[in-house]
């Protein structure tokens, strides 16, 4: 289930969590969640860098195939 939660709540929760030895959430993480990280169509992106994005599944398949070929060469 997804619920909207105000950032003030997350910030307070993170402040309490930071008292723990290994906090699961920090105020810095909450601050980063507030920054828009969505790619813009107006800015240069993958094409300008000569990168062709692939799905995670496609990338994992390529890695497994490459490792299999290396093992066969040994």
mmCIF file of C-alpha atoms in Angstrom:
data_model
loop_
_atom_site.group_PDB
_atom_site.id
_atom_site.type_symbol
_atom_site.label_atom_id
_atom_site.label_comp_id
_atom_site.label_asym_id
_atom_site.label_seq_id
_atom_site.Cartn_x
_atom_site.Cartn_y
_atom_site.Cartn_z
ATOM 1 C CA UNK A 1 0.000 0.000 0.000
ATOM 2 C CA UNK A 2 1.338 3.446 -0.908
ATOM 3 C CA UNK A 3 0.549 6.486 1.222
ATOM 4 C CA UNK A 4 1.560 10.108 0.870
ATOM 5 C CA UNK A 5 3.724 11.291 3.757
ATOM 6 C CA UNK A 6 4.897 14.896 4.174
ATOM 7 C CA UNK A 7 8.645 15.454 4.184
ATOM 8 C CA UNK A 8 8.366 17.079 7.628
ATOM 9 C CA UNK A 9 7.268 13.669 8.972
ATOM 10 C CA UNK A 10 10.180 11.884 7.228
ATOM 11 C CA UNK A 11 12.615 14.495 8.511
ATOM 12 C CA UNK A 12 11.411 14.020 12.101
ATOM 13 C CA UNK A 13 11.508 10.235 11.732
ATOM 14 C CA UNK A 14 15.041 10.411 10.319
ATOM 15 C CA UNK A 15 16.122 12.645 13.212
ATOM 16 C CA UNK A 16 14.986 9.983 15.682
ATOM 17 C CA UNK A 17 16.491 7.187 13.566
ATOM 18 C CA UNK A 18 19.887 8.930 13.550
ATOM 19 C CA UNK A 19 20.141 8.200 17.276
ATOM 20 C CA UNK A 20 20.459 4.503 16.435
ATOM 21 C CA UNK A 21 23.904 2.937 15.890
ATOM 22 C CA UNK A 22 23.029 2.070 12.256
ATOM 23 C CA UNK A 23 20.152 4.346 11.234
ATOM 24 C CA UNK A 24 17.910 2.956 8.467
ATOM 25 C CA UNK A 25 17.140 6.547 7.387
ATOM 26 C CA UNK A 26 19.022 9.839 7.745
ATOM 27 C CA UNK A 27 18.049 13.464 7.294
ATOM 28 C CA UNK A 28 20.508 13.652 4.382
ATOM 29 C CA UNK A 29 18.582 10.880 2.628
ATOM 30 C CA UNK A 30 15.311 12.749 3.182
ATOM 31 C CA UNK A 31 16.916 15.869 1.712
ATOM 32 C CA UNK A 32 18.002 13.888 -1.364
ATOM 33 C CA UNK A 33 14.472 12.495 -1.791
ATOM 34 C CA UNK A 34 13.214 16.071 -2.212
ATOM 35 C CA UNK A 35 15.452 16.727 -5.237
ATOM 36 C CA UNK A 36 13.928 16.090 -8.652
ATOM 37 C CA UNK A 37 16.129 13.510 -10.355
ATOM 38 C CA UNK A 38 13.912 12.841 -13.348
ATOM 39 C CA UNK A 39 15.705 13.147 -16.681
ATOM 40 C CA UNK A 40 14.593 15.977 -18.909
ATOM 41 C CA UNK A 41 13.955 15.606 -22.634
ATOM 42 C CA UNK A 42 15.451 19.072 -23.168
ATOM 43 C CA UNK A 43 18.884 18.202 -21.780
ATOM 44 C CA UNK A 44 21.573 16.042 -23.413
ATOM 45 C CA UNK A 45 21.498 12.528 -22.143
ATOM 46 C CA UNK A 46 22.389 9.017 -23.214
ATOM 47 C CA UNK A 47 22.452 9.837 -26.955
ATOM 48 C CA UNK A 48 24.920 12.699 -26.442
ATOM 49 C CA UNK A 49 27.195 10.330 -24.510
ATOM 50 C CA UNK A 50 26.852 7.534 -27.048
ATOM 51 C CA UNK A 51 25.161 5.276 -24.498
ATOM 52 C CA UNK A 52 22.294 2.971 -25.326
ATOM 53 C CA UNK A 53 20.270 2.219 -22.176
ATOM 54 C CA UNK A 54 19.359 -1.408 -21.505
ATOM 55 C CA UNK A 55 17.035 -3.035 -19.048
ATOM 56 C CA UNK A 56 18.460 -4.580 -15.893
ATOM 57 C CA UNK A 57 17.525 -8.004 -17.226
ATOM 58 C CA UNK A 58 19.370 -7.328 -20.493
ATOM 59 C CA UNK A 59 22.462 -6.130 -18.658
ATOM 60 C CA UNK A 60 22.487 -9.169 -16.359
ATOM 61 C CA UNK A 61 22.155 -11.493 -19.352
ATOM 62 C CA UNK A 62 25.131 -9.771 -21.028
ATOM 63 C CA UNK A 63 27.240 -10.113 -17.858
ATOM 64 C CA UNK A 64 26.362 -13.798 -17.474
ATOM 65 C CA UNK A 65 27.146 -14.456 -21.135
ATOM 66 C CA UNK A 66 30.503 -12.665 -20.839
ATOM 67 C CA UNK A 67 31.417 -14.634 -17.695
ATOM 68 C CA UNK A 68 30.406 -17.906 -19.341
ATOM 69 C CA UNK A 69 32.679 -17.148 -22.324
ATOM 70 C CA UNK A 70 35.591 -16.318 -20.002
ATOM 71 C CA UNK A 71 35.136 -19.587 -18.105
ATOM 72 C CA UNK A 72 35.122 -21.572 -21.374
ATOM 73 C CA UNK A 73 38.389 -19.933 -22.433
ATOM 74 C CA UNK A 74 40.194 -21.065 -19.264
#
